[in-house]
mmCIF file of N, CA and C in Angstrom:
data_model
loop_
_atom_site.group_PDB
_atom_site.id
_atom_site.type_symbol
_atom_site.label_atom_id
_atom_site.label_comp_id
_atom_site.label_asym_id
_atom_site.label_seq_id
_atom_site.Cartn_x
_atom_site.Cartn_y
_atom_site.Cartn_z
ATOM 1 N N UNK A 1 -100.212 -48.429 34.880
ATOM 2 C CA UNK A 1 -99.422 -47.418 35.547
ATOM 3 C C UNK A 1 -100.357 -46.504 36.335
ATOM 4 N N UNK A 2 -100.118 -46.292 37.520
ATOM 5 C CA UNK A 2 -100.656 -45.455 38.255
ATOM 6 C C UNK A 2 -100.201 -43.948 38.112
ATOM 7 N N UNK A 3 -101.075 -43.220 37.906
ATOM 8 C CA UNK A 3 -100.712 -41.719 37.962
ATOM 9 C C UNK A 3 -101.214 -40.314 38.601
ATOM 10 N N UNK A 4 -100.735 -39.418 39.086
ATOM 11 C CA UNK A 4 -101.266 -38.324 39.678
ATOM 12 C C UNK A 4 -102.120 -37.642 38.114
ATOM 13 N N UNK A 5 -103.369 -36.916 38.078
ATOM 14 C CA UNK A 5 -103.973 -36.072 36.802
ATOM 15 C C UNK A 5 -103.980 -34.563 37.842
ATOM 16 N N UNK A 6 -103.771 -33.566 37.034
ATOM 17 C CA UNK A 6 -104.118 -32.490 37.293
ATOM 18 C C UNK A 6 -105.155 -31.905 36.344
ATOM 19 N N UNK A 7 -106.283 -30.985 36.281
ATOM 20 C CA UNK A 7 -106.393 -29.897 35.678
ATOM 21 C C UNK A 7 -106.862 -28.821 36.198
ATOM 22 N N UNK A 8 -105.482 -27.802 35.481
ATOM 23 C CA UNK A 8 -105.725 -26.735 36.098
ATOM 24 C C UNK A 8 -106.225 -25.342 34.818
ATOM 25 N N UNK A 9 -107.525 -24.975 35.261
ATOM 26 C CA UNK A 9 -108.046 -24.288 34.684
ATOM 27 C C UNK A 9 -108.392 -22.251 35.278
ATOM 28 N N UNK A 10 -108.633 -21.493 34.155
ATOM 29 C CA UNK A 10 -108.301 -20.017 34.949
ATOM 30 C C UNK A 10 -109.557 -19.637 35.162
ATOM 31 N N UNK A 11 -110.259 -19.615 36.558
ATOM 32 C CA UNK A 11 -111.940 -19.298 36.602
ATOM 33 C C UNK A 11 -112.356 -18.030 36.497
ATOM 34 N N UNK A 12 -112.739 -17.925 35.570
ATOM 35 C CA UNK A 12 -113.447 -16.514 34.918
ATOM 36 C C UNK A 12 -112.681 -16.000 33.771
ATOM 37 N N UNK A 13 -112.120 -17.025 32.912
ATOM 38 C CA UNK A 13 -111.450 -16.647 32.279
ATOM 39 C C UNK A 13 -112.249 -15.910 30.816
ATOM 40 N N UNK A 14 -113.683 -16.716 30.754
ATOM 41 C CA UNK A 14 -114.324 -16.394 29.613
ATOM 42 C C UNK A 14 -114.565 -14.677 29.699
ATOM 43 N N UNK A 15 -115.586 -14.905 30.711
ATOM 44 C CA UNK A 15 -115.551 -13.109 31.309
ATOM 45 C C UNK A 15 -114.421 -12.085 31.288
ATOM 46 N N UNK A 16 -112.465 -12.438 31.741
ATOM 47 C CA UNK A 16 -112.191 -11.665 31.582
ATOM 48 C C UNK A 16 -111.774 -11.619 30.081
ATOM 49 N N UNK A 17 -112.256 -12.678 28.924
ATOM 50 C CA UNK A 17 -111.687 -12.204 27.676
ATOM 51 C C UNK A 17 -112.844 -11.380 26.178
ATOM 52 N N UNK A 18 -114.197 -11.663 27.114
ATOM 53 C CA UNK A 18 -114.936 -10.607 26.982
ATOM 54 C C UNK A 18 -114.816 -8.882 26.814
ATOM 55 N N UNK A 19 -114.614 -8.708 28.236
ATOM 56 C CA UNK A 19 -114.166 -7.496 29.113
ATOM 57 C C UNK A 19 -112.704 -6.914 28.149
ATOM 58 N N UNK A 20 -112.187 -8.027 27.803
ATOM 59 C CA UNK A 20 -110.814 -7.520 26.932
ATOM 60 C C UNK A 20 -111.235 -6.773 25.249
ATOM 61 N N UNK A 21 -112.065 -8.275 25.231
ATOM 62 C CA UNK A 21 -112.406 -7.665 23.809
ATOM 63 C C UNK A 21 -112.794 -6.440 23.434
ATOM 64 N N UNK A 22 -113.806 -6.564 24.675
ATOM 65 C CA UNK A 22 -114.631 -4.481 24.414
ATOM 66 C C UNK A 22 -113.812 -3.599 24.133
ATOM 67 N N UNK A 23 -112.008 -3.814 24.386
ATOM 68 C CA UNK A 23 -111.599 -2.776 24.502
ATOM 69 C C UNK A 23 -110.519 -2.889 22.854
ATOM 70 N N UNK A 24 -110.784 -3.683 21.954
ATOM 71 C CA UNK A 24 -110.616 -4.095 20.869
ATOM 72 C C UNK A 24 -109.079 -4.542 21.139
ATOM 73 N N UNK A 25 -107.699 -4.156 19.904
ATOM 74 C CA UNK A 25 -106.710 -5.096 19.803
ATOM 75 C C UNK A 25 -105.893 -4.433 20.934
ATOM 76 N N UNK A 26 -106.077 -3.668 21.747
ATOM 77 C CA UNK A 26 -104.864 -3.322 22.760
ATOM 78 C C UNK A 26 -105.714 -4.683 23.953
ATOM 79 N N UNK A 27 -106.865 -4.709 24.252
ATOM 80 C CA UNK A 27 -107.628 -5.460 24.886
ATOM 81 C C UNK A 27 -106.800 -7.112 24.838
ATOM 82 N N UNK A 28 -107.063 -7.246 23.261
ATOM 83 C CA UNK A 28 -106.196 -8.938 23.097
ATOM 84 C C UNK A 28 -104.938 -8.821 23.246
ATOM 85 N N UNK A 29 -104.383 -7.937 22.990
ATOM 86 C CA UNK A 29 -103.199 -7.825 23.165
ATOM 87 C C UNK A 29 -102.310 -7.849 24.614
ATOM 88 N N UNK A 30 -103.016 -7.387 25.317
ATOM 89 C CA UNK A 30 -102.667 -7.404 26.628
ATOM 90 C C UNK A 30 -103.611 -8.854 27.438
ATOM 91 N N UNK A 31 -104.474 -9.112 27.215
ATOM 92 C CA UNK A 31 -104.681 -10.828 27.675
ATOM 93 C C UNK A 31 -103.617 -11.716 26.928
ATOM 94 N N UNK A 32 -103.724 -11.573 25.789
ATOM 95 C CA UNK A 32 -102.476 -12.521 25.490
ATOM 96 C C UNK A 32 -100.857 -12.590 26.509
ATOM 97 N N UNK A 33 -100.902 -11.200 26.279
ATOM 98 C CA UNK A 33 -99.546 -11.381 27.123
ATOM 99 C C UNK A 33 -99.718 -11.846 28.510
ATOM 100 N N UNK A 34 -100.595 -11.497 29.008
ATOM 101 C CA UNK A 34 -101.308 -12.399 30.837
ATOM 102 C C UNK A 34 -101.600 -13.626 30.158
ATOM 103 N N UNK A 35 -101.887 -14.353 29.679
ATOM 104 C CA UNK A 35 -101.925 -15.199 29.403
ATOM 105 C C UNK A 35 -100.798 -16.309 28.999
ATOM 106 N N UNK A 36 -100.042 -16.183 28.192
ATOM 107 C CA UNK A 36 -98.623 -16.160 28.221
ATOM 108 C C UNK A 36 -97.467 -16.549 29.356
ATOM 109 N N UNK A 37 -97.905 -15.055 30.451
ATOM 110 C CA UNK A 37 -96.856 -15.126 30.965
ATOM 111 C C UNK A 37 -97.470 -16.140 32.307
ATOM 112 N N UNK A 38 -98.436 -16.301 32.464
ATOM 113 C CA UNK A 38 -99.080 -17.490 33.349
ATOM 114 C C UNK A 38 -98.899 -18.976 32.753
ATOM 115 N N UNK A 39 -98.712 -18.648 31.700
ATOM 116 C CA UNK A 39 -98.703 -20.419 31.066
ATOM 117 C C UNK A 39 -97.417 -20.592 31.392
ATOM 118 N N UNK A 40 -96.468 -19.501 31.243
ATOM 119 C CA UNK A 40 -95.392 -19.977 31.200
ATOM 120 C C UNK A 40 -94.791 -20.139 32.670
ATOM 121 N N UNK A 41 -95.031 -19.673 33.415
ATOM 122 C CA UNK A 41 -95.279 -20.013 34.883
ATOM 123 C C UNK A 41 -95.261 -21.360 35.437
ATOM 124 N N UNK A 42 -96.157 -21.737 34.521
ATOM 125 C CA UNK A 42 -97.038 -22.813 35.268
ATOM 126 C C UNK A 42 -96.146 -23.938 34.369
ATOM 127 N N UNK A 43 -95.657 -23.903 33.258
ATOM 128 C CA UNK A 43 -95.101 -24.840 32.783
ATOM 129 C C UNK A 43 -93.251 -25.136 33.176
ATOM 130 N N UNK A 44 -93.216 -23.850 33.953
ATOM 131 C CA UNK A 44 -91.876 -24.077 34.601
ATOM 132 C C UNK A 44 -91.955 -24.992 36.005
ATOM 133 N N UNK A 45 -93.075 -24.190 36.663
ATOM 134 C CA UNK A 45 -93.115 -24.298 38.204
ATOM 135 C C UNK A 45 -93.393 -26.497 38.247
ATOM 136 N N UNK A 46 -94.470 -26.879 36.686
ATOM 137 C CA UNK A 46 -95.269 -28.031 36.753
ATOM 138 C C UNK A 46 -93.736 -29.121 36.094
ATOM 139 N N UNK A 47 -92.718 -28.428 35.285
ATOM 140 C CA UNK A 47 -91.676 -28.966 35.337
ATOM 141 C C UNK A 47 -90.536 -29.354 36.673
ATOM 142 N N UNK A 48 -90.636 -28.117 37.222
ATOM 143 C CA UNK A 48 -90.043 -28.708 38.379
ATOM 144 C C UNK A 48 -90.056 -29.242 39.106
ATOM 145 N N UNK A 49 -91.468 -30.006 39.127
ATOM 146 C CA UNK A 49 -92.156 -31.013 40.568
ATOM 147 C C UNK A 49 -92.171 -32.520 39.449
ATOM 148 N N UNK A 50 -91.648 -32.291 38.144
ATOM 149 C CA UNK A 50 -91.792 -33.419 37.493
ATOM 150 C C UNK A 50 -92.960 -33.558 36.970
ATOM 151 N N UNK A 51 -94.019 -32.557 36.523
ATOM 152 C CA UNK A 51 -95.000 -32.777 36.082
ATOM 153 C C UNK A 51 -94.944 -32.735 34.603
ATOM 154 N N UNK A 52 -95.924 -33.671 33.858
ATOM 155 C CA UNK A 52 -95.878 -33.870 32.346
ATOM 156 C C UNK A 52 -96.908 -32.700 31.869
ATOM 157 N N UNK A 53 -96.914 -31.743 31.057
ATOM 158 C CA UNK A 53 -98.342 -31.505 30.625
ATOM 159 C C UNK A 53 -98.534 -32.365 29.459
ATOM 160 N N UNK A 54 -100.001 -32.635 29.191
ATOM 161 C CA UNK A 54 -100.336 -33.968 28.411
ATOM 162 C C UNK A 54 -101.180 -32.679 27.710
ATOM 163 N N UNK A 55 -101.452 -31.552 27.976
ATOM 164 C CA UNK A 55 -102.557 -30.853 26.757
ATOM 165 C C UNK A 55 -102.553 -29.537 27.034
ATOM 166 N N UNK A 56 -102.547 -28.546 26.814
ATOM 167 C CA UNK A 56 -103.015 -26.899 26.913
ATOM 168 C C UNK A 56 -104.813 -27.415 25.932
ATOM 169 N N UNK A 57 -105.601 -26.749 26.783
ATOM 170 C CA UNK A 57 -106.859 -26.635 26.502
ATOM 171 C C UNK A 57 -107.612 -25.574 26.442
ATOM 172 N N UNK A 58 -107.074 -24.316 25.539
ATOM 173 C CA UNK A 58 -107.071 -23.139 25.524
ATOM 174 C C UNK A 58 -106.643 -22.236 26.696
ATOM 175 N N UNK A 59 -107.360 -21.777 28.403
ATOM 176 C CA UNK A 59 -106.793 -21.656 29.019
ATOM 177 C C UNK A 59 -106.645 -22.396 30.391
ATOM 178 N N UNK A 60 -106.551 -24.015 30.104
ATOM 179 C CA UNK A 60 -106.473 -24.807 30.574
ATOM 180 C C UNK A 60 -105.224 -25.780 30.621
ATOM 181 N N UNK A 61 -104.870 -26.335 31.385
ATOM 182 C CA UNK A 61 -103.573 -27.578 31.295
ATOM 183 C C UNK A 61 -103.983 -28.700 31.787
ATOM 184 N N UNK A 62 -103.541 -29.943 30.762
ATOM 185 C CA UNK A 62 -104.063 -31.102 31.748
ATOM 186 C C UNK A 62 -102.299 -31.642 32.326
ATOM 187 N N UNK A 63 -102.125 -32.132 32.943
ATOM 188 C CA UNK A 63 -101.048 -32.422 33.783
ATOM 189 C C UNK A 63 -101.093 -33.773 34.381
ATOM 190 N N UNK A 64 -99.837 -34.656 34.539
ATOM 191 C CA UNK A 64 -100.034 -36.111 34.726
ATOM 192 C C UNK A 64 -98.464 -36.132 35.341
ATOM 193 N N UNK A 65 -98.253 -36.855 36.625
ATOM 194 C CA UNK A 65 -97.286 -37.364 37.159
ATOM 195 C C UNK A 65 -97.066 -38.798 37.155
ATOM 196 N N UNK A 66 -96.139 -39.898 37.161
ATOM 197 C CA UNK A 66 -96.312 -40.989 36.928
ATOM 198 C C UNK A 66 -95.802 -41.380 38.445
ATOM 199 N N UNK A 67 -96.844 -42.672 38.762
ATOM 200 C CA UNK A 67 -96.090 -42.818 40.676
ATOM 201 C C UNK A 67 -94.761 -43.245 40.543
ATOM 202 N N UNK A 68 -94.532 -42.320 41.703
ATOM 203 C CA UNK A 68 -92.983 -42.833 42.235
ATOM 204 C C UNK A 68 -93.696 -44.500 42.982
ATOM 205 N N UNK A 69 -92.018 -44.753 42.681
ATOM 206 C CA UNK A 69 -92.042 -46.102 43.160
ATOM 207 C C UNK A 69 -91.701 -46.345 44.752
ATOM 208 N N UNK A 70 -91.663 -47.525 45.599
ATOM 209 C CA UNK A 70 -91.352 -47.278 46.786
ATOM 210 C C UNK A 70 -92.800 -47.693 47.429
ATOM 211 N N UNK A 71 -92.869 -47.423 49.148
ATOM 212 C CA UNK A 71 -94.186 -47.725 49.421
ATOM 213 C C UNK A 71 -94.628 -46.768 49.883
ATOM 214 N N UNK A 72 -94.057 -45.784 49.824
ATOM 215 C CA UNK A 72 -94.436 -44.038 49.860
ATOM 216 C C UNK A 72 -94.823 -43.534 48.880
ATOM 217 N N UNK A 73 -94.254 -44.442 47.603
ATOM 218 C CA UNK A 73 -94.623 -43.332 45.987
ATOM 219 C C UNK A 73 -96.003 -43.187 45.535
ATOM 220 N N UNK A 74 -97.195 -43.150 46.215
ATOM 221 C CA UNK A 74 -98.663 -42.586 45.942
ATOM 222 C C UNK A 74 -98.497 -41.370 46.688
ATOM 223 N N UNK A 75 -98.074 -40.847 48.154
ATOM 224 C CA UNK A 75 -97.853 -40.168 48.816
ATOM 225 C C UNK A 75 -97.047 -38.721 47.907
ATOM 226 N N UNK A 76 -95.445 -39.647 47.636
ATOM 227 C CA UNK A 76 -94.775 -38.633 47.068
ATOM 228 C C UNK A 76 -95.619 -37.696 45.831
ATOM 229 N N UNK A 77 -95.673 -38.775 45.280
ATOM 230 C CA UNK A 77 -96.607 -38.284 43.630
ATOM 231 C C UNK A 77 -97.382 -37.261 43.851
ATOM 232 N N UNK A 78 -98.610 -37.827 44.774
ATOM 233 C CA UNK A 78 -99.497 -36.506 45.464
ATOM 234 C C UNK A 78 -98.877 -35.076 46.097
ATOM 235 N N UNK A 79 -97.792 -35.440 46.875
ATOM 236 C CA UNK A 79 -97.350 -34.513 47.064
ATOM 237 C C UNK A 79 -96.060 -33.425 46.356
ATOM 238 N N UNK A 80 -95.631 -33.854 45.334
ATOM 239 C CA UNK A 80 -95.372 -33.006 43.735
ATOM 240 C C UNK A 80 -96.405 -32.904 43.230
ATOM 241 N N UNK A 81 -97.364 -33.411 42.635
ATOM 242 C CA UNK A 81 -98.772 -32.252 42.700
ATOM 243 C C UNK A 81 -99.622 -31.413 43.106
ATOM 244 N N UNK A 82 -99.492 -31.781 44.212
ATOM 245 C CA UNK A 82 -99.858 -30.669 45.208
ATOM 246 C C UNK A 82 -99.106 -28.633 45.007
#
C-alpha cells in the first residue's frame, strides 16, 4: 500500500517547556493547556483531510494517509496532506 507519512513536530518546544517550568505549576499548567488545545486542533483539522494519526510522540504526531485510488490518487493524497 502506498501512503502519504506526515510528521509534524512543535520547534522549540523543549525550550518553551523549560521557560514554563521556571515558573513552577502555573508554568505546566498553562503549557499543558497550549498544548492541548493545539493537539486538538490538529487532530480535528488532520481528520478532516482524512488523515490517520498512527502516534502522538510527546509533542509530536506521526500521520499517514492511504493513496487514493484513480490515476490522480498520489496527487490527491499529497494534496490532503498538504
Amino acid at each position: 500500500m502506498e501512503t502519504c507519512v506526515l510528521f509534524a513536530d512543535i520547534s522549540g518546544f523543549t525550550m518553551l517547556g523549560e521557560a514554563c517550568a521556571k515558573q513552577g505549576v502555573r508554568g505546566n499548567e498553562e503549557l499543558a493547556f497550549c498544548i492541548n488545545r493545539y493537539m486538538e486542533g490538529m487532530v480535528k483539522t488532520l481528520g478532516k483531510y482524512g488523515g490517520d494519526i498512527i502516534k502522538f510522540v510527546g509533542d509530536a504526531l506521526i500521520v499517514m494517509w492511504p493513496e487514493e485510488k484513480g490515476p490522480d490518487g498520489p496527487s490527491i493524497t499529497v494534496r490532503k496532506a498538504i
